[in-house]
C-alpha positions as a LaTeX table, in Angstrom:
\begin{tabular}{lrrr}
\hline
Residue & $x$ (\AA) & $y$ (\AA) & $z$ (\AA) \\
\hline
Unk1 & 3.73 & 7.20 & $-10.26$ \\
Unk2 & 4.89 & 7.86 & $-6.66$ \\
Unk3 & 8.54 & 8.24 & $-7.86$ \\
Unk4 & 7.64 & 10.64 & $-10.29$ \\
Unk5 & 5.24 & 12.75 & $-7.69$ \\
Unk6 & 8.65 & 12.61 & $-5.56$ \\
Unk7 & 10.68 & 14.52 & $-7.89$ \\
Unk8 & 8.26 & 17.19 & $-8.79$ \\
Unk9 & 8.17 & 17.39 & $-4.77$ \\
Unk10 & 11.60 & 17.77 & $-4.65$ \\
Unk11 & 11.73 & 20.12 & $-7.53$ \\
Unk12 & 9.54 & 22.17 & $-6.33$ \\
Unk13 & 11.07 & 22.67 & $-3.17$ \\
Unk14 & 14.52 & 23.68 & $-4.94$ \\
Unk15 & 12.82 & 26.11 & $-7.46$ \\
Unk16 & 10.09 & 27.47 & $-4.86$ \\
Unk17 & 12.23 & 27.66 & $-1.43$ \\
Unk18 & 9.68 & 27.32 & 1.77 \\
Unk19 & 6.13 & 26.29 & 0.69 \\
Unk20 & 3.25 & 25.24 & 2.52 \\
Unk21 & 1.61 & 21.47 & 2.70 \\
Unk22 & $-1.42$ & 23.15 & 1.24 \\
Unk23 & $-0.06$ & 24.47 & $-1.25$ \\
Unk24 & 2.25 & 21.39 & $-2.11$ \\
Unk25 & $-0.87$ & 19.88 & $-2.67$ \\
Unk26 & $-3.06$ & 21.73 & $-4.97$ \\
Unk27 & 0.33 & 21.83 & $-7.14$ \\
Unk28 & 0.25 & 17.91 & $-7.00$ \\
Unk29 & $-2.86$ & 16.96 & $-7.27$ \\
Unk30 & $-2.99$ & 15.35 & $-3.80$ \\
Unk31 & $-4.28$ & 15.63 & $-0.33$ \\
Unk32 & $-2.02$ & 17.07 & 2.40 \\
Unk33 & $-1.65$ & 14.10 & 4.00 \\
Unk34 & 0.00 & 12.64 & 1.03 \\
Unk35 & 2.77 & 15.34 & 0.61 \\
Unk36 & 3.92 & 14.92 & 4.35 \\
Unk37 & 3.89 & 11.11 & 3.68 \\
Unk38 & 6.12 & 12.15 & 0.28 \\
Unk39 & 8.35 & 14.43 & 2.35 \\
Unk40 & 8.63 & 12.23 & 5.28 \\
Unk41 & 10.02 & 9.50 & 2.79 \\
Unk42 & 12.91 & 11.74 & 1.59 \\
Unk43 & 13.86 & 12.76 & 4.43 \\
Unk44 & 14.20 & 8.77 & 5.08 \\
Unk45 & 16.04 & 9.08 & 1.47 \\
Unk46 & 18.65 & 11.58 & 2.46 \\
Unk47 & 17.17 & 14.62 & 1.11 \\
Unk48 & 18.02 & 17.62 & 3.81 \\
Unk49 & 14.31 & 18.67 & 4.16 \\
Unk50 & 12.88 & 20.28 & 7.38 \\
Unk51 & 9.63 & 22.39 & 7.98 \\
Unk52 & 8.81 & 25.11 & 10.23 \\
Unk53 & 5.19 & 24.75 & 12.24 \\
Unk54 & 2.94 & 28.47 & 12.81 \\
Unk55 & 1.41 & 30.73 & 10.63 \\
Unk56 & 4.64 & 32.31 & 8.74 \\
Unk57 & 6.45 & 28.29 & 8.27 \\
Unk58 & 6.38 & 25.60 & 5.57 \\
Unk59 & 8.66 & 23.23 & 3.89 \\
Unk60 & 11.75 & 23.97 & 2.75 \\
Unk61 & 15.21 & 22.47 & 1.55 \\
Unk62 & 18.27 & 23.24 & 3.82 \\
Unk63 & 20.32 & 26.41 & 2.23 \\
Unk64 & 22.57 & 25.28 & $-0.40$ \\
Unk65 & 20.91 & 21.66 & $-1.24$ \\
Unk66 & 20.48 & 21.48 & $-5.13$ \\
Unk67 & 19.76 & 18.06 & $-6.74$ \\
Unk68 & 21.18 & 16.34 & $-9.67$ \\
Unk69 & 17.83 & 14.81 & $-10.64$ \\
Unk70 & 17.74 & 17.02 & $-13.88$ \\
Unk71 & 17.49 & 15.38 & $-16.91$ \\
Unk72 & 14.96 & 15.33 & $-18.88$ \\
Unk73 & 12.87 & 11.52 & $-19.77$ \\
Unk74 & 12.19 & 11.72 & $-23.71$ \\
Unk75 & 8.32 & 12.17 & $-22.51$ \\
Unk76 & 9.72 & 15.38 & $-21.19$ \\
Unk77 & 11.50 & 16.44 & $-23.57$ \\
Unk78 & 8.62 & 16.07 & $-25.78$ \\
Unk79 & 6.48 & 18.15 & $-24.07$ \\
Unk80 & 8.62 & 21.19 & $-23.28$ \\
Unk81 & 7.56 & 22.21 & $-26.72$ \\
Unk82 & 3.93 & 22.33 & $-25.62$ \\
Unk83 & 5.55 & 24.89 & $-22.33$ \\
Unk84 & 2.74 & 28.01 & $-23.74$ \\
Unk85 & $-0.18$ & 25.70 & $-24.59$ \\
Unk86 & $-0.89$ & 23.76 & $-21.05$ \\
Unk87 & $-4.42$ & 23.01 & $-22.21$ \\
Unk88 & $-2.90$ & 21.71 & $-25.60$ \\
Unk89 & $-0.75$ & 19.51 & $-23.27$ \\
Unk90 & $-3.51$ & 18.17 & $-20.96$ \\
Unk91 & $-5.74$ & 17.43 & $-23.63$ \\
Unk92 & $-2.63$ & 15.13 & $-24.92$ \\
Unk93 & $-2.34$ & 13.40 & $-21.47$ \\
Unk94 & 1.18 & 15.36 & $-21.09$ \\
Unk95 & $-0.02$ & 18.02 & $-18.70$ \\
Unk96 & 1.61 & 15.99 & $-15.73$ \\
Unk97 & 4.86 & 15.28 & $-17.53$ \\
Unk98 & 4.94 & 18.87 & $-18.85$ \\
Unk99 & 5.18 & 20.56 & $-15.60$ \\
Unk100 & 7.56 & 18.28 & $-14.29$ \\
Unk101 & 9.73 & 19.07 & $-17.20$ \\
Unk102 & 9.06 & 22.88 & $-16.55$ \\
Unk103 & 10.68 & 22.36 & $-13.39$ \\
Unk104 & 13.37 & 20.34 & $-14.62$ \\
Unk105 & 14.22 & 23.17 & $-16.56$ \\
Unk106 & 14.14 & 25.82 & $-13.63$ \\
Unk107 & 15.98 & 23.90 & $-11.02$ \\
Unk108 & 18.71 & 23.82 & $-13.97$ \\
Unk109 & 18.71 & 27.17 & $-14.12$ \\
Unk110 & 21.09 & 29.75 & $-11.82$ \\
Unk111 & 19.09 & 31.94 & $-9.32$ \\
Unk112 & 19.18 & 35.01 & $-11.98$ \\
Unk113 & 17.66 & 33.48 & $-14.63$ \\
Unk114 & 15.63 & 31.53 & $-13.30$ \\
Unk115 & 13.96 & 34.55 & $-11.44$ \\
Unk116 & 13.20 & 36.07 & $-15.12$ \\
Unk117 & 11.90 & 33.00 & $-16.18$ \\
Unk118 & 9.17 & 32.56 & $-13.13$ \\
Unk119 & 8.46 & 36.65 & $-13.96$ \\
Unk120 & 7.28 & 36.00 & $-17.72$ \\
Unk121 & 5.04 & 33.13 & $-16.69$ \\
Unk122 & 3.23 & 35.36 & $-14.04$ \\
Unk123 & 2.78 & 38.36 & $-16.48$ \\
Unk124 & 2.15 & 36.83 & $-19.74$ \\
Unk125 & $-0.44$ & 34.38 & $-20.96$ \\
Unk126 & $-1.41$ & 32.54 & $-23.78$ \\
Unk127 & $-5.37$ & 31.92 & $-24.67$ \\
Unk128 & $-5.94$ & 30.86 & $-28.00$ \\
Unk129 & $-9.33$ & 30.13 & $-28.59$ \\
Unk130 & $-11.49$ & 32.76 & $-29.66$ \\
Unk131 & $-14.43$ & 34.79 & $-27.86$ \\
Unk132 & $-17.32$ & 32.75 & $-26.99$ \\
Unk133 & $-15.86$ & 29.03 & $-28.38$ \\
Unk134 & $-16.95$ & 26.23 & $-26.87$ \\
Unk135 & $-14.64$ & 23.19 & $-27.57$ \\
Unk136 & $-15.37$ & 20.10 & $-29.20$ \\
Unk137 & $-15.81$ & 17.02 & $-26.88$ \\
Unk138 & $-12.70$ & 15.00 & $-28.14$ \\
Unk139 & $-13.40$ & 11.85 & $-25.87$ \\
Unk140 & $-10.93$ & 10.11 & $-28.96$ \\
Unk141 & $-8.24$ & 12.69 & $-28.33$ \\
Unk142 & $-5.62$ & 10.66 & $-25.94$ \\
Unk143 & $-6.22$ & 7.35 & $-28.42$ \\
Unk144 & $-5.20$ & 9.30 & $-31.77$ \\
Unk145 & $-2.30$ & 10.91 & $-29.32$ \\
Unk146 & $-0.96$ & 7.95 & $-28.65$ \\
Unk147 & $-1.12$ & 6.30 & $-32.03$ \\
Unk148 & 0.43 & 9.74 & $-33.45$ \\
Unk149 & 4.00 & 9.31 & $-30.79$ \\
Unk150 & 4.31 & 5.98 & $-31.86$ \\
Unk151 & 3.51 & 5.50 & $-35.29$ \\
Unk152 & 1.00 & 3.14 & $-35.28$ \\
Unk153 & $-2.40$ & 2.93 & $-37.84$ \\
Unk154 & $-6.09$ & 3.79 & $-36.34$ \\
Unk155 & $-9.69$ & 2.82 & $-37.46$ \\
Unk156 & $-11.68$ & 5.61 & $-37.28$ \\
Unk157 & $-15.49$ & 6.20 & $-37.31$ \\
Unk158 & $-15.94$ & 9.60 & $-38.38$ \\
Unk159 & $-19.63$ & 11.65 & $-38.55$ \\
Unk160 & $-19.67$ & 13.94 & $-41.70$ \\
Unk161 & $-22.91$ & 15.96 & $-41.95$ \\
Unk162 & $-25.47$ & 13.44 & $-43.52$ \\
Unk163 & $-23.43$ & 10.22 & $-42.69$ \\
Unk164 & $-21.16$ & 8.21 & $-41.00$ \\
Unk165 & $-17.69$ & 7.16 & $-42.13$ \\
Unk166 & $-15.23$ & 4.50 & $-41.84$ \\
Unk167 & $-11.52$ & 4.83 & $-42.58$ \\
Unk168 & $-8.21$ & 3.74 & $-42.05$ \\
Unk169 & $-5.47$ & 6.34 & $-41.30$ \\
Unk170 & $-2.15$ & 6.53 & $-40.79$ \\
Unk171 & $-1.56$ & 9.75 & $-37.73$ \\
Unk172 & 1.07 & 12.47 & $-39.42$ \\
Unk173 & $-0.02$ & 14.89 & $-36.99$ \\
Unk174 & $-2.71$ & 17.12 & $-34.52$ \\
Unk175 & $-3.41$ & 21.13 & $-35.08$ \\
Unk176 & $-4.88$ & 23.10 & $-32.39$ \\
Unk177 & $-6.80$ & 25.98 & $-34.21$ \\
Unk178 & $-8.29$ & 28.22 & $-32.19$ \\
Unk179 & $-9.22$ & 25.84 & $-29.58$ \\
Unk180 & $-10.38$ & 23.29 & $-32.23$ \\
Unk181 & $-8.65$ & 19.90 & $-32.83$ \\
Unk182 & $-7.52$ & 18.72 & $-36.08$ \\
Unk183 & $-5.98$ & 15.22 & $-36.69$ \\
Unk184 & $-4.01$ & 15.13 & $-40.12$ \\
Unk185 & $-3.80$ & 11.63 & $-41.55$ \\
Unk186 & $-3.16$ & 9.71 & $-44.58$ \\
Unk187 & $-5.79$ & 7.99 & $-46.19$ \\
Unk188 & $-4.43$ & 5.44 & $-48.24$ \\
Unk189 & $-1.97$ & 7.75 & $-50.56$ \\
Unk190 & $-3.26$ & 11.16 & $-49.80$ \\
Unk191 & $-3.06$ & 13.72 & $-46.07$ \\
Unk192 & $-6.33$ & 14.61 & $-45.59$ \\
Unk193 & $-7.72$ & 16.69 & $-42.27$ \\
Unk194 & $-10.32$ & 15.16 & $-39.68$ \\
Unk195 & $-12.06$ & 17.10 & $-37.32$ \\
Unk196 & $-10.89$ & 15.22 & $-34.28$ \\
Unk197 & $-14.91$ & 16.33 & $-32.49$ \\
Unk198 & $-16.43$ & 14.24 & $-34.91$ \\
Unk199 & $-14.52$ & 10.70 & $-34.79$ \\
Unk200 & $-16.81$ & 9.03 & $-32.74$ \\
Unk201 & $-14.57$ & 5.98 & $-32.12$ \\
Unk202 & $-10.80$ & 5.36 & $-32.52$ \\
Unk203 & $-8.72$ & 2.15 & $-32.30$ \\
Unk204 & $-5.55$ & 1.70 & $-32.56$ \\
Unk205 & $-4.85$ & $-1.81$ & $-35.44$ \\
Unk206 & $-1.38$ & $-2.98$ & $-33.93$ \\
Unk207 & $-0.11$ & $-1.95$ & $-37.25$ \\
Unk208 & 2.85 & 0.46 & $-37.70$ \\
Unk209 & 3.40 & 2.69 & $-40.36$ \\
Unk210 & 6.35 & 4.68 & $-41.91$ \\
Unk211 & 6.22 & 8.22 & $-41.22$ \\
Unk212 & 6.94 & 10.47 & $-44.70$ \\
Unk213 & 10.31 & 11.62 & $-43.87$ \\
Unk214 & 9.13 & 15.05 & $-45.93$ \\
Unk215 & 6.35 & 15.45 & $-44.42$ \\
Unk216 & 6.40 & 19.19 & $-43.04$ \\
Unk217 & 3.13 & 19.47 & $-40.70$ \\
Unk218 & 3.09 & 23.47 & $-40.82$ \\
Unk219 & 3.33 & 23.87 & $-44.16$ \\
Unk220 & 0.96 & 21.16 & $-45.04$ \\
Unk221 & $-1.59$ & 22.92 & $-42.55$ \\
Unk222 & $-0.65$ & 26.30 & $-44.24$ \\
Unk223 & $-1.26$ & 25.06 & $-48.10$ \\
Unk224 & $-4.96$ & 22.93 & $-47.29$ \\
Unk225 & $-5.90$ & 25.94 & $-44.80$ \\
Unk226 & $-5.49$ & 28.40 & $-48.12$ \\
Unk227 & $-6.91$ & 25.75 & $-50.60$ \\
Unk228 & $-10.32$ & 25.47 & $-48.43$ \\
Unk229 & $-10.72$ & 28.69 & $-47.98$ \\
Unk230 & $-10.32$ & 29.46 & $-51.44$ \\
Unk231 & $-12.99$ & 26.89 & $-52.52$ \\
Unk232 & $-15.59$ & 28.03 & $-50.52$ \\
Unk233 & $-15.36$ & 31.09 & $-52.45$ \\
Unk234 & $-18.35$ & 30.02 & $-54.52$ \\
Unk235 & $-19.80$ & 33.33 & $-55.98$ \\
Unk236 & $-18.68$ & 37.06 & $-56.44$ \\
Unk237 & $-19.93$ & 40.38 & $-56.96$ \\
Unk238 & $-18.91$ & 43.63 & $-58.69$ \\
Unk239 & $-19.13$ & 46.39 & $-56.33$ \\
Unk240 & $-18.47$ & 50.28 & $-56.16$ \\
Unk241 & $-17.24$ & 51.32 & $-52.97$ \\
Unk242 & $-15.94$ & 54.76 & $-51.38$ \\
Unk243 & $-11.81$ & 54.57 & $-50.63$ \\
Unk244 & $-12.77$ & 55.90 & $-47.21$ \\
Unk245 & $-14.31$ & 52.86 & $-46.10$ \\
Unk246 & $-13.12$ & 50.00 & $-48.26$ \\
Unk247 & $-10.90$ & 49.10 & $-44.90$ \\
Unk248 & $-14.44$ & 47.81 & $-43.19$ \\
Unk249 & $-14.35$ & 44.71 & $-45.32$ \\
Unk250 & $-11.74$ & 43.61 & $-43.17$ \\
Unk251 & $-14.19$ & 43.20 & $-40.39$ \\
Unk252 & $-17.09$ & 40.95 & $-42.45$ \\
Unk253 & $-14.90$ & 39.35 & $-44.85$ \\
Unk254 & $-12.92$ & 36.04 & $-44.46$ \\
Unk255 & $-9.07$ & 36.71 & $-45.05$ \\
Unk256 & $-8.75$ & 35.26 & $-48.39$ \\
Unk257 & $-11.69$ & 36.99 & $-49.91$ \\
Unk258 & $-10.46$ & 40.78 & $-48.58$ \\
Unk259 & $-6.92$ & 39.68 & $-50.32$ \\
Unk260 & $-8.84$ & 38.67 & $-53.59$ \\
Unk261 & $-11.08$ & 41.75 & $-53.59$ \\
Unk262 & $-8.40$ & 43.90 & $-53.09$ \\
Unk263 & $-6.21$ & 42.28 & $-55.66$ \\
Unk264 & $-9.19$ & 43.41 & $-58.47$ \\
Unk265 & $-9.59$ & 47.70 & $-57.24$ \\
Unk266 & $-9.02$ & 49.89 & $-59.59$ \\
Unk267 & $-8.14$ & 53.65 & $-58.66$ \\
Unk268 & $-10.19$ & 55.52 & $-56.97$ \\
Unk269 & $-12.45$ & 57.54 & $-59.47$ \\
Unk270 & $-13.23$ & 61.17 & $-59.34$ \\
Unk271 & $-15.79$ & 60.94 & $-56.28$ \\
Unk272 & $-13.37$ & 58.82 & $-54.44$ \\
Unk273 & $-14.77$ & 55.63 & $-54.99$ \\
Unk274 & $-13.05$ & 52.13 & $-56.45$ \\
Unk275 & $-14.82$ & 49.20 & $-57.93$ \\
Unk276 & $-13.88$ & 45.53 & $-56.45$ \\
Unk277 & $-14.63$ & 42.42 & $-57.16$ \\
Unk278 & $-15.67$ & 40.39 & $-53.85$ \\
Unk279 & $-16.06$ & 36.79 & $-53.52$ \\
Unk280 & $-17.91$ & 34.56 & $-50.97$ \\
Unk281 & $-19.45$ & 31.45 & $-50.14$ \\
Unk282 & $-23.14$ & 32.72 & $-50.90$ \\
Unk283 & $-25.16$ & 35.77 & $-52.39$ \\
Unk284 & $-26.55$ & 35.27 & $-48.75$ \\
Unk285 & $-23.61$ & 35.58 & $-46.78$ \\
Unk286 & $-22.09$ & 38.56 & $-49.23$ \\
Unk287 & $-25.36$ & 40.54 & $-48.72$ \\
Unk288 & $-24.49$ & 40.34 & $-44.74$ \\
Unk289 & $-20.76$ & 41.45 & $-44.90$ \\
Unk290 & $-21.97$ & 44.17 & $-47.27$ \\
Unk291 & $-24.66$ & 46.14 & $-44.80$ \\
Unk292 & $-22.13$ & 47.42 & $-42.81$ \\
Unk293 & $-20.85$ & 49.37 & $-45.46$ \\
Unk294 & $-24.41$ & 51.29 & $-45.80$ \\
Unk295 & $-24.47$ & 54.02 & $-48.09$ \\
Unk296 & $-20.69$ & 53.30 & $-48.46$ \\
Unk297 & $-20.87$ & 50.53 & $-50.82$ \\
Unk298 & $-23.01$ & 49.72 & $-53.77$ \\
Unk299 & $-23.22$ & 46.47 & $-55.57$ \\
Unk300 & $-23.27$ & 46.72 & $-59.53$ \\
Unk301 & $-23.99$ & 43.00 & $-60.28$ \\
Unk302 & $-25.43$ & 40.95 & $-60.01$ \\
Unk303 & $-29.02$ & 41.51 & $-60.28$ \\
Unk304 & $-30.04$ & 38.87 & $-57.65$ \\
Unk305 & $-27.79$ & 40.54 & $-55.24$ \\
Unk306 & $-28.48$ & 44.28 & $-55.84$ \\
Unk307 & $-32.48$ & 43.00 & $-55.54$ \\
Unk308 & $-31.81$ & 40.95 & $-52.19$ \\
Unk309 & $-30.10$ & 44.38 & $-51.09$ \\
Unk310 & $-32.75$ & 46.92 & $-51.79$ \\
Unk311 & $-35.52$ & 44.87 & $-50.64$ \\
Unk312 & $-33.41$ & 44.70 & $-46.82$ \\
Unk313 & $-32.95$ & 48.69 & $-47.33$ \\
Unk314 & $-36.72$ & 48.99 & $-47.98$ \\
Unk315 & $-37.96$ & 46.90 & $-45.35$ \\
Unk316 & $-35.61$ & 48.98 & $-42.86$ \\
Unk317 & $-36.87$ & 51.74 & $-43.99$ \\
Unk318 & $-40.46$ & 51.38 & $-43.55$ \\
Unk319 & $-39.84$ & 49.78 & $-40.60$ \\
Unk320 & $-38.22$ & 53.29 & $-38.95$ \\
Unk321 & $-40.70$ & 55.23 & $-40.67$ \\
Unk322 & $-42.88$ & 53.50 & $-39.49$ \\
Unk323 & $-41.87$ & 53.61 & $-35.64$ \\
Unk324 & $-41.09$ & 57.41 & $-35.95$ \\
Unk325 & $-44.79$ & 58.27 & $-37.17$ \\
Unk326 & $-45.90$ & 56.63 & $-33.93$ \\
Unk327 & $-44.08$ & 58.45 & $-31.45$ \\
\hline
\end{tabular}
C-alpha cells in the first residue's frame, strides 16, 4: 500500500511541479504528516526532492528529474477505460488504482500534451445520472466486481417485488445506466439482467466458469434494453392529433412508443391533423402523457380511454369555474 502511495507521490510531483503538503494530502487520502514521512523516504531513496518553507513554497522535484516508473500494472490498465466515469470506478474499488494510472499516463506524456490533457479535465465533466436520482445502495457491488475480473460463479439472493430469490450465476458483465447498476449473468443457459440494488447477499462459490468468447456486452445490453421496453407496451390507442404538436409526445412518451406511434401516422388531413396509433404500459399512464397535448390531441378509441379523458376535462373544468365565480 505504502509503495503504491509512493509513486502516486512521486507522480504527482512530476506532472504537478511545486505543490503544497496540504494539498499532497487531500489528493492522497492522508494526513500531512504522512506525505512528509513519504517524501522524506525518497529523498532517502534517491529521488532529487526539496521543498521551499513560507507562504508562496511547497514540494517540488529538482528541474529536469523525470522517472521511469511508468508502466502501467494490468489493474491499471484496466481501469484507464473507466478515466470519464470516476464514480463508476470507485464504486468498483478501482478509484485508487484509476488515478494512479491517470498519472501514469500524464507523466508519460511531453509538456505540450500533457498541458491539453490537464485543460479538458478542468473544463469538461461527465454526470450521468439523471435529475433528482438517488442511487441504489449496492453494499454487494465490490463482491460481484470481483467475481466478474476473475471469472468465478456467485450465489445470489435477489428481492423481486413479492419475493425473494435464489440463483446461481455466472458474472458476463456490470452496466451503469443512468446511475443505476446492472449485473448481467447467466443463469444456467440463458444472460439474464439483475438489478445489482436488490441482491441482498453475494458469495463468491470457488467455482470458475468459461466466459462466452461471443459474448458482446453492448450489444446484448442494446437488444434486452429494446425487448423490455417493447413488452411493457401493453395497450394502445387510436388518436387524432394536430401536425403542429405531434412533436410533444416526445416529452411524455418512452422512446420506443414515440418510434411506434410515429411509424402508424398517416398524412396530415385537410385541418392539419394525423391519426397515430400510441402504445403504453396502461390506459392510466397513456391518459397522463396525453393531457399535455390539450385541445391538441383527441383519442378515437378506445371507449375506456376517451371516458377516463373527458371525465379529467370535466372535473377541471368545474373546478376553474368554479374558483372564477368566487372571486
Amino acid at each position: 500500500m505504502r509503495a503504491s502511495r509512493l509513486v502516486q507521490l512521486l507522480l504527482l510531483l512530476q506532472t504537478r511541479g511545486r505543490t503544497t503538503g496540504p494539498e499532497l494530502a487531500r489528493e492522497l487520502e492522508v494526513s500531512v504528516r504522512t506525505v512528509y514521512r513519504d517524501i522524506e523516504a525518497l529523498s532517502t531513496a534517491g529521488v532529487p526532492i526539496y521543498s521551499e518553507p513560507g507562504r508562496a513554497g511547497g514540494v517540488q522535484l529538482v528541474d529536469g528529474y523525470r522517472t521511469r516508473l511508468t508502466g502501467l500494472t494490468t489493474e491499471e490498465a484496466d481501469a484507464i477505460l473507466l478515466a470519464g466515469q470516476p464514480t463508476a470506478a470507485a464504486d468498483l474499488g478501482l478509484g485508487t488504482v484509476l488515478a494512479t494510472a491517470q498519472l501514469k499516463v500524464l507523466a508519460a506524456l511531453p509538456p505540450e500534451l500533457r498541458g491539453r490533457a490537464t485543460r479538458i479535465a478542468e473544463r469538461v465533466h461527465v454526470d450521468a445520472p439523471g435529475w433528482f436520482h438517488r442511487p441504489d445502495e449496492t453494499p454487494t457491488l465490490a463482491t460481484i466486481a470481483d467475481a466478474l475480473w476473475h471469472d468465478r460463479r456467485l450465489d445470489i439472493r435477489y428481492q423481486r417485488k413479492d419475493r425473494a430469490v435464489e440463483r446461481r450465476l455466472d458474472p458476463l458483465g456490470l452496466v451503469l445506466k443512468a446511475g443505476t447498476w446492472y449485473l448481467i449473468a447467466r443463469d444456467q443457459s440463458a444472460a439474464r439482467s439483475y438489478r445489482v440494488g436488490r441482491i441482498t447477499s453475494a458469495e463468491q462459490t470457488g467455482e470458475s466458469f468459461t466466459r462466452p468468447e461471443d459474448f458482446d456486452l453492448a450489444a446484448h445490453w442494446s437488444a434486452s434494453t429494446d425487448d423490455f421496453a417493447r413488452s411493457m407496451l401493453r395497450v394502445r390507442a387510436r388518436c387524432r392529433i394536430a401536425a403542429s404538436h405531434v412533436r410533444l409526445l416526445r416529452l411524455t412518451n418512452e422512446p420506443a412508443a414515440v418510434a411506434e406511434a410515429m411509424a402508424s401516422a398517416t398524412a396530415p388531413d385537410t385541418q392539419g391533423w394525423i391519426e397515430v396509433t400510441i402504445p403504453s404500459e396502461s390506459y392510466e399512464v397513456l391518459a397522463g402523457a396525453l393531457l399535455p397535448l390539450g385541445e391538441f390531441c383527441e383519442v378515437l378509441d378506445p371507449p375506456e380511454l376517451r371516458d377516463r379523458l373527458a371525465a379529467t376535462a370535466f372535473a377541471m373544468a368545474e373546478r376553474y369555474r368554479r374558483t372564477a365565480a368566487t372571486e
